[in-house]
Short mmCIF file of C-alpha atoms in Angstrom, two decimals:
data_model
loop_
_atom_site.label_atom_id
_atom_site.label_comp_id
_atom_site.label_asym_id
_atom_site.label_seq_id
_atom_site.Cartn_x
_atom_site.Cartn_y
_atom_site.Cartn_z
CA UNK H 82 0.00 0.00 0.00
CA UNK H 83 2.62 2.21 0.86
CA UNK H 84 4.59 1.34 -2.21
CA UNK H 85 1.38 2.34 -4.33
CA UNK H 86 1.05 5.72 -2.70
CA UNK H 87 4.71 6.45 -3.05
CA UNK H 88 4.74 5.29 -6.59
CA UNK H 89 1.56 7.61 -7.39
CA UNK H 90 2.75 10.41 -5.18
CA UNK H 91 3.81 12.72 -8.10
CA UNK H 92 0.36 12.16 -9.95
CA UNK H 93 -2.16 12.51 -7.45
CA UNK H 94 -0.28 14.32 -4.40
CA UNK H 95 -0.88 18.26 -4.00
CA UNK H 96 -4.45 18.02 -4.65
CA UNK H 97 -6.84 18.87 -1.94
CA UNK H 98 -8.25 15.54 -2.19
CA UNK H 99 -4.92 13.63 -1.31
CA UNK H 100 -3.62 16.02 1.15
CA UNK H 101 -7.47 15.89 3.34
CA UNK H 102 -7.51 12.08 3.05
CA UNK H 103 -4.68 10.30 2.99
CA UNK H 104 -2.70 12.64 5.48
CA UNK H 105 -6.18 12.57 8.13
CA UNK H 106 -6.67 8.84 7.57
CA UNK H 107 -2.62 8.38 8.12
CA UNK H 108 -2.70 10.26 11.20
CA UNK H 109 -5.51 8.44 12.93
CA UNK H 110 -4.13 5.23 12.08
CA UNK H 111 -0.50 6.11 13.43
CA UNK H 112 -2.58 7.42 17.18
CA UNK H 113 -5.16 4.32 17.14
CA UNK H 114 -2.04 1.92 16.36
CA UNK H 115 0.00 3.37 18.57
CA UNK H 116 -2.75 3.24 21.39
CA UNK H 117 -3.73 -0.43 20.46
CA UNK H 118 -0.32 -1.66 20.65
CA UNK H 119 0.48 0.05 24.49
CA UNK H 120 -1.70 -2.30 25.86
CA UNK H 121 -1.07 -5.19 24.01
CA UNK H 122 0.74 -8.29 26.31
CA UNK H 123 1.67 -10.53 23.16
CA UNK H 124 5.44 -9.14 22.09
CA UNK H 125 4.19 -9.82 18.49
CA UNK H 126 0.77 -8.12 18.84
CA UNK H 127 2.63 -5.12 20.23
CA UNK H 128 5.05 -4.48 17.13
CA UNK H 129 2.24 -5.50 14.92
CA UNK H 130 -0.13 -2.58 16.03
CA UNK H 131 3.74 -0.51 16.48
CA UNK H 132 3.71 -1.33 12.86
CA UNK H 133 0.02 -0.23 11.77
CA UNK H 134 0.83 3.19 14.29
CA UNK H 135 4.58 3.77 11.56
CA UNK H 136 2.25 2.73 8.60
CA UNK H 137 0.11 5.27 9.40
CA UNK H 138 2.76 7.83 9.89
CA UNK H 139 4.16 6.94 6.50
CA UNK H 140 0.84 7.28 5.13
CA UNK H 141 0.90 10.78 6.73
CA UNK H 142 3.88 11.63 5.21
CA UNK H 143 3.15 11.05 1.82
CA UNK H 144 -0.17 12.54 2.22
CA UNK H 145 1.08 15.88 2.98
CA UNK H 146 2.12 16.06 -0.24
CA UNK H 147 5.66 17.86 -0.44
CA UNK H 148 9.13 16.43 -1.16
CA UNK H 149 10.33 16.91 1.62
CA UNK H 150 7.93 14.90 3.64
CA UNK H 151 8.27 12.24 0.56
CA UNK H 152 11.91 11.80 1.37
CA UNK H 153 11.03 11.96 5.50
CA UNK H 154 8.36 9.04 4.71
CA UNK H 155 10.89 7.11 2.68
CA UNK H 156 13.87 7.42 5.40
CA UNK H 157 11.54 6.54 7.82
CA UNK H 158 10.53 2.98 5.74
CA UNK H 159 14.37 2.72 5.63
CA UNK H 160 14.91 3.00 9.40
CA UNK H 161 11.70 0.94 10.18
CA UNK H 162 12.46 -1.46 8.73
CA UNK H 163 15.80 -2.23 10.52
CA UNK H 164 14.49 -1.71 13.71
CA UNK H 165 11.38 -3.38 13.58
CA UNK H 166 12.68 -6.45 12.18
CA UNK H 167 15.39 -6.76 14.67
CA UNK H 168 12.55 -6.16 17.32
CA UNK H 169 9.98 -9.20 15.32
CA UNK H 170 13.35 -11.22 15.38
CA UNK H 171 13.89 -10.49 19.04
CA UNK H 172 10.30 -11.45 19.73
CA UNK H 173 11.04 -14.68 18.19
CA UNK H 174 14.29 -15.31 19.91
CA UNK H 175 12.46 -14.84 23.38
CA UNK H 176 9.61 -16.76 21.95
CA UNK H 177 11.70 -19.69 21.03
CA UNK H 178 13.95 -19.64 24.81
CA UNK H 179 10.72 -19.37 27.35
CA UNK H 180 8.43 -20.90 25.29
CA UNK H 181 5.86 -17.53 25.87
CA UNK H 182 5.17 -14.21 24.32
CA UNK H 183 3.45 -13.03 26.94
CA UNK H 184 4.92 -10.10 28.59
CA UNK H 185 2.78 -10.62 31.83
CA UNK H 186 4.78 -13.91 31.90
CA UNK H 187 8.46 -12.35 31.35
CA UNK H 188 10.86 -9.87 33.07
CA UNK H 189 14.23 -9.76 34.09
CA UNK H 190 15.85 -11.10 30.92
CA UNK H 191 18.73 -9.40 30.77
CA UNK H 192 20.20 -11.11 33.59
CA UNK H 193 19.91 -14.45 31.33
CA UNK H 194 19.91 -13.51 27.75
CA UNK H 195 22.54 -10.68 27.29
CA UNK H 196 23.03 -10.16 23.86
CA UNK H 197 18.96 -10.69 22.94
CA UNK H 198 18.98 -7.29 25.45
CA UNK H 199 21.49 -5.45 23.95
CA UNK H 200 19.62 -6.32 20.58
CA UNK H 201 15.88 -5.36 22.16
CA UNK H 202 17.53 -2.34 23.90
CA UNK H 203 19.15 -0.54 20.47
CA UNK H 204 15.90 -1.46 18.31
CA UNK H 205 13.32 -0.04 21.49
CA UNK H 206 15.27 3.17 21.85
CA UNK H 207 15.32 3.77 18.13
CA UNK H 208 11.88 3.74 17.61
CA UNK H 209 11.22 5.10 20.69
CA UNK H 210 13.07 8.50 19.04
CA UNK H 211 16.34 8.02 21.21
CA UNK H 212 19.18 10.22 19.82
CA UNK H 213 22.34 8.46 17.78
CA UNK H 214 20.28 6.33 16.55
CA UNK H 215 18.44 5.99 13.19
CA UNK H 216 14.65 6.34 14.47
CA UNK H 217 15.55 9.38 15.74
CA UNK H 218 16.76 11.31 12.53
CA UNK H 219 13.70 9.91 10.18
CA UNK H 220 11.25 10.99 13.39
CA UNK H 221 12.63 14.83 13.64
CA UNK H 222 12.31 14.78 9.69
CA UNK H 223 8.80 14.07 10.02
CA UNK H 224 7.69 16.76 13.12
CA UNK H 225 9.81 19.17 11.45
CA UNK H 226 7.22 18.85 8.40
CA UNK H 227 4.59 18.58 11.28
CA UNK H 228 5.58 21.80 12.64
CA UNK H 229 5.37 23.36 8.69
CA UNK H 230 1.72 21.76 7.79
CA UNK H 231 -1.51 23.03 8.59
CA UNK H 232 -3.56 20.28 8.76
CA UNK H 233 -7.46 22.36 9.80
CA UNK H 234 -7.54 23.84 13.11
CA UNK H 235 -4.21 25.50 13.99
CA UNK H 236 -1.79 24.00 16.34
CA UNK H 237 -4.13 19.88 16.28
CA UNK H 238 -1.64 18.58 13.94
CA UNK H 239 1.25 18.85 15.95
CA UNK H 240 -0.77 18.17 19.57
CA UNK H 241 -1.50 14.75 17.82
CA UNK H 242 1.65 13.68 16.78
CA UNK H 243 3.13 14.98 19.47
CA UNK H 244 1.17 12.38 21.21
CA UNK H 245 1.11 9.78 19.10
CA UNK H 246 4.98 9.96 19.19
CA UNK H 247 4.58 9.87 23.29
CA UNK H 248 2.35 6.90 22.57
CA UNK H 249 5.14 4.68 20.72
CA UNK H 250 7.89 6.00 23.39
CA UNK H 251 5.64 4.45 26.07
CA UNK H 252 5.18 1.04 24.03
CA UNK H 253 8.89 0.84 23.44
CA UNK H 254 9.88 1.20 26.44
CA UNK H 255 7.26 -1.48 27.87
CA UNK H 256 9.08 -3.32 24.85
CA UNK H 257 12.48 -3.24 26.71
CA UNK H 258 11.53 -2.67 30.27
CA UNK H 259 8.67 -5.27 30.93
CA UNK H 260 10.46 -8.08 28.85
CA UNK H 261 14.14 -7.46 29.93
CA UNK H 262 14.24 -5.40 33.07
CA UNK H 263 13.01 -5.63 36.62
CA UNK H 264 13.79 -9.35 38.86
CA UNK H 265 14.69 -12.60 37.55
CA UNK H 266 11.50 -15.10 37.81
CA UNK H 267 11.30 -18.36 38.88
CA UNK H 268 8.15 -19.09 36.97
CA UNK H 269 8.72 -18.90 33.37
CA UNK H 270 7.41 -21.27 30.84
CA UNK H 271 11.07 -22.95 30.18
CA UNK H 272 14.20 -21.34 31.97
CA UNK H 273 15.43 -19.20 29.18
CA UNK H 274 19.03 -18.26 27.35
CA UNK H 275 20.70 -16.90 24.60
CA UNK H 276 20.66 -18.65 21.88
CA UNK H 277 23.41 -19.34 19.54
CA UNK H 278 24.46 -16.95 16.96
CA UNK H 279 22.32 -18.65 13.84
CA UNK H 280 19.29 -16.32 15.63
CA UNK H 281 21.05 -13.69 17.55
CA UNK H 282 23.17 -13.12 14.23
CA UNK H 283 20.49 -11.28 11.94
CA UNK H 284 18.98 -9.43 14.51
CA UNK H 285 22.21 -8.09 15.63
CA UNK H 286 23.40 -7.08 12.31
CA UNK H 287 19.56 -4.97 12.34
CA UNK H 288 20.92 -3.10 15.35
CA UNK H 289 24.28 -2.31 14.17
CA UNK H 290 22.33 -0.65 10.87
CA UNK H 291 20.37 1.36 13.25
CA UNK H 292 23.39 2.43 14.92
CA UNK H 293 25.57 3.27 12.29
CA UNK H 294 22.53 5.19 10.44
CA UNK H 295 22.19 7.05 13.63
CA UNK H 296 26.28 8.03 14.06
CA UNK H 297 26.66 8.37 9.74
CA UNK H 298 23.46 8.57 8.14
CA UNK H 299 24.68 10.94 5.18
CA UNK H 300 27.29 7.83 4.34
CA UNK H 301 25.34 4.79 5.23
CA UNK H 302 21.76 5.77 4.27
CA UNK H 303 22.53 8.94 2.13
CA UNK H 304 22.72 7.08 -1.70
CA UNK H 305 19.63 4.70 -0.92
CA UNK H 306 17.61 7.87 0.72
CA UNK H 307 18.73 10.29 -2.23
CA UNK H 308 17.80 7.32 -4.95
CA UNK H 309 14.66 6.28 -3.31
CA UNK H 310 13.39 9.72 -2.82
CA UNK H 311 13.98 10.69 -6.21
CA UNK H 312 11.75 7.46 -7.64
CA UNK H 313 8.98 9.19 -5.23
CA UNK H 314 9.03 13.09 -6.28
CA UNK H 315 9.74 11.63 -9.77
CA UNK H 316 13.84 12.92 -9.42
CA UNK H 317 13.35 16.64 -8.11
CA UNK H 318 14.84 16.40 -4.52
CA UNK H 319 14.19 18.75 -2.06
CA UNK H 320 17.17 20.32 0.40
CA UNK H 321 17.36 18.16 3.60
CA UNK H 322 19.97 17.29 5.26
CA UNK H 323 20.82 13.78 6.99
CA UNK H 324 22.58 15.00 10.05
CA UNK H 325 22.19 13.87 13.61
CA UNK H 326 22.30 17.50 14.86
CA UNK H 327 20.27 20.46 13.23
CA UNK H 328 20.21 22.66 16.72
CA UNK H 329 17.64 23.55 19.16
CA UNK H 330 14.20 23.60 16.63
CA UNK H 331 10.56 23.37 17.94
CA UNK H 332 11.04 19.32 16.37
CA UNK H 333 13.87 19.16 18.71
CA UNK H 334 11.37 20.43 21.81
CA UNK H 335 8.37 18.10 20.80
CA UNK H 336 10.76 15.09 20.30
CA UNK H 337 11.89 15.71 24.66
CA UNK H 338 8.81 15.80 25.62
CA UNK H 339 7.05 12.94 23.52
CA UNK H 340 10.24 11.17 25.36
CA UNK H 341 9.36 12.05 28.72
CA UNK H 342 5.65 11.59 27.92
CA UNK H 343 6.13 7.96 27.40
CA UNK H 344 8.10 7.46 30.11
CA UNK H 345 5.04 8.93 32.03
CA UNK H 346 2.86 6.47 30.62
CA UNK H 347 5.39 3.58 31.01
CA UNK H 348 5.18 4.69 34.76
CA UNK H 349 0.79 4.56 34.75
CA UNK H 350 1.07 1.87 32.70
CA UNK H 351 -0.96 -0.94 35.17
CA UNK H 352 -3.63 1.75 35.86
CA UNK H 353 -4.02 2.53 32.58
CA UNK H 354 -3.92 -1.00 31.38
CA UNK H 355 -7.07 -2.13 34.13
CA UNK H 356 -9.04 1.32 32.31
CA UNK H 357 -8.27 -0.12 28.73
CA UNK H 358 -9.40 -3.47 29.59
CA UNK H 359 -12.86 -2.06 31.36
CA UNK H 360 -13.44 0.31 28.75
CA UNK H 361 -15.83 -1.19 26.08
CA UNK H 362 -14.50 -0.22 22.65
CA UNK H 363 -15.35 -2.17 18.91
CA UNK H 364 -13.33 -5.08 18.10
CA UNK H 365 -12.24 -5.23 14.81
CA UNK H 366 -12.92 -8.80 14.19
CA UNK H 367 -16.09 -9.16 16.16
CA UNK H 368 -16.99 -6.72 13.68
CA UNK H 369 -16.08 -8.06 10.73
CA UNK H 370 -17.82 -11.10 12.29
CA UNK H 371 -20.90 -9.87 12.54
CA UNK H 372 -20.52 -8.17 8.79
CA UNK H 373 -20.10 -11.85 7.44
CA UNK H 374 -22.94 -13.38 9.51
CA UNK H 375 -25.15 -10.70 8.12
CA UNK H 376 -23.87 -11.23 4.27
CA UNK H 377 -24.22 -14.84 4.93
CA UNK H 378 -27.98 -14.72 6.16
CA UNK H 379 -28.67 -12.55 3.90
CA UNK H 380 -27.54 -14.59 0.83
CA UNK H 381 -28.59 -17.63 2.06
CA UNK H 382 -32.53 -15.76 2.49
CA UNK H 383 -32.14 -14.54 -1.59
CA UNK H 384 -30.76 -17.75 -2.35
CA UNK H 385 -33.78 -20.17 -0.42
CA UNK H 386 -36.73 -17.52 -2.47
CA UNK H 387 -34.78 -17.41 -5.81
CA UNK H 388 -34.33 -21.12 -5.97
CA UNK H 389 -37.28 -22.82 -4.16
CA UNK H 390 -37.44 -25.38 -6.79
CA UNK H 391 -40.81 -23.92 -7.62
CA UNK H 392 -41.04 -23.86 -11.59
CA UNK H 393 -43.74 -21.10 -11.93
CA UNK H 394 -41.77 -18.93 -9.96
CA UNK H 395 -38.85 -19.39 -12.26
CA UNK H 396 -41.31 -19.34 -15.33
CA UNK H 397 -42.41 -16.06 -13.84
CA UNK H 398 -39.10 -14.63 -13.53
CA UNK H 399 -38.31 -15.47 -16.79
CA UNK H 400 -41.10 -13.93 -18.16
CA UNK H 401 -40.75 -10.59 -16.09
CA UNK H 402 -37.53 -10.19 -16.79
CA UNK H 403 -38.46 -10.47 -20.83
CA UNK H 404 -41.37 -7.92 -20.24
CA UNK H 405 -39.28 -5.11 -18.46
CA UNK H 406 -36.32 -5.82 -20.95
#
């Protein structure tokens, strides 16, 4: 989908039409995703709402509409895609050693799977928007277009993002700090370890990328951003600049405090959690569910009165049919 918006971009983007509905329907996919996935206890269910939440922020991107957001929403793929997998392939990893997902069931990891922590730790932080590291640089690209786009009502745009970004902070960190910190357990599903490097290796070659992007992203990233951003705006590249510093900016100031604001939420996290769970709110599939059921019923009614087996009633549709032809 993505791929299809970026590869129509320089057709259909800078109409009012694009910029209205895909940049609205990408930024209330990134909050809902984002919201979904804090209070999600499977490790996989977690990155794969994480993953809906960037989607959507991608989808934002592009809807907005100017190159430089193109090239933002294309770095951003780049650097998502490297941390994310590491963090799937860490989710395996942990999987695969206690034999559970669950991150009720987990904690205190680090003490007995090192490296799968150093792995989890470098992924979380980067998409949490830690500094030196590659999530960072893609996220200030993207509020510094925030910042620049008036999106309706002056000043909802960025109050959104701003905590949306808090949002995936908080489900980062929960990431890291549920799985890997706090007490050693006595109680997990199988007494877990590190495995040996035929799964650690891939992950940890994913967090050296997001590293090295982070400390050189001109010289790591800079060709496959400049290339792929040009296939988007159809080769008319905006000035940006892939630097980890661009001084004290208002993207700067949002980035701290969507930090700290997940951190906050980390910290209310079991309140919050027993809210979300009593709170009645639509379930996608029970939804789609019930769609079915009613398409089914429905079919099955037209179906049982257009084929009764009754041959004057299919003589008479016959005829009808020949008469209002």
């Amino acid at each position: 989908g993505l791929f299809l918006m970026a590869r129509l971009w320089p057709v259909l983007s800078g109409t009012d039409a694009w910029f209205v509905i895909v940049s609205t329907t990408g930024l209330v996919t990134m909050v809902l995703g984002a919201t979904i996935a804090l209070f999600k206890d499977d490790l996989k269910a977690l990155l794969a709402f994480s993953t809906v939440s960037h989607l959507g922020l991608i989808t934002m991107l592009l809807g907005f509409g100017t190159p430089f957001a193109a090239v933002a929403a294309v770095f951003h793929i780049i650097n998502h895609a490297t941390f994310k997998a590491a963090l799937f392939m860490g989710a395996g990893i942990v999987d695969h050693e206690a034999h559970t997902r669950d991150i009720k069931r987990l904690g205190g990891l680090r003490h007995l799977m090192p490296i799968t922590f150093v792995i989890a730790l470098l992924a979380s932080l980067s998409m949490a928007g830690i500094p030196f590291l590659n999530g960072f640089l893609s996220k200030e690209m993207m509020l510094e277009e925030v910042v620049r786009t008036r999106l309706g009502i002056p000043l909802l745009l960025p109050l959104v993002v701003l905590g949306a970004a808090a949002l995936s902070a908080a489900y980062s960190f929960r990431y890291v700090g549920h799985v890997f910190f706090g007490d050693e357990r006595e109680d997990y599903p199988h007494k877990p370890h590190d495995p040996g490097v035929g799964l650690w290796g891939p992950p940890a070659f994913l967090s050296a990328l997001v590293v090295l992007i982070g400390l050189f992203p001109a010289a790591i990233a800079g060709p496959l951003v400049a290339a792929s951003g040009g296939a988007v705006t159809g080769g008319h590249l905006p000035y940006y600049s892939l630097r980890i510093w661009h001084g004290f900016s208002l993207a700067l100031f949002m980035s701290v405090l969507a930090v700290i604001g997940g951190l906050i939420l980390l910290l209310f996290h079991y309140p919050l959690d027993k809210r979300w769970r009593a709170l009645r709110r639509p379930e996608a599939k029970a939804m789609f569910d019930a769609v079915i059921a009613v398409c089914v019923a429905a079919s099955r009614r037209i179906t049982e009165v257009l084929h009764s087996g009754s041959m004057t009633r299919y003589t008479a549709f016959f005829e009808i049919t020949i008469l209002v032809a």
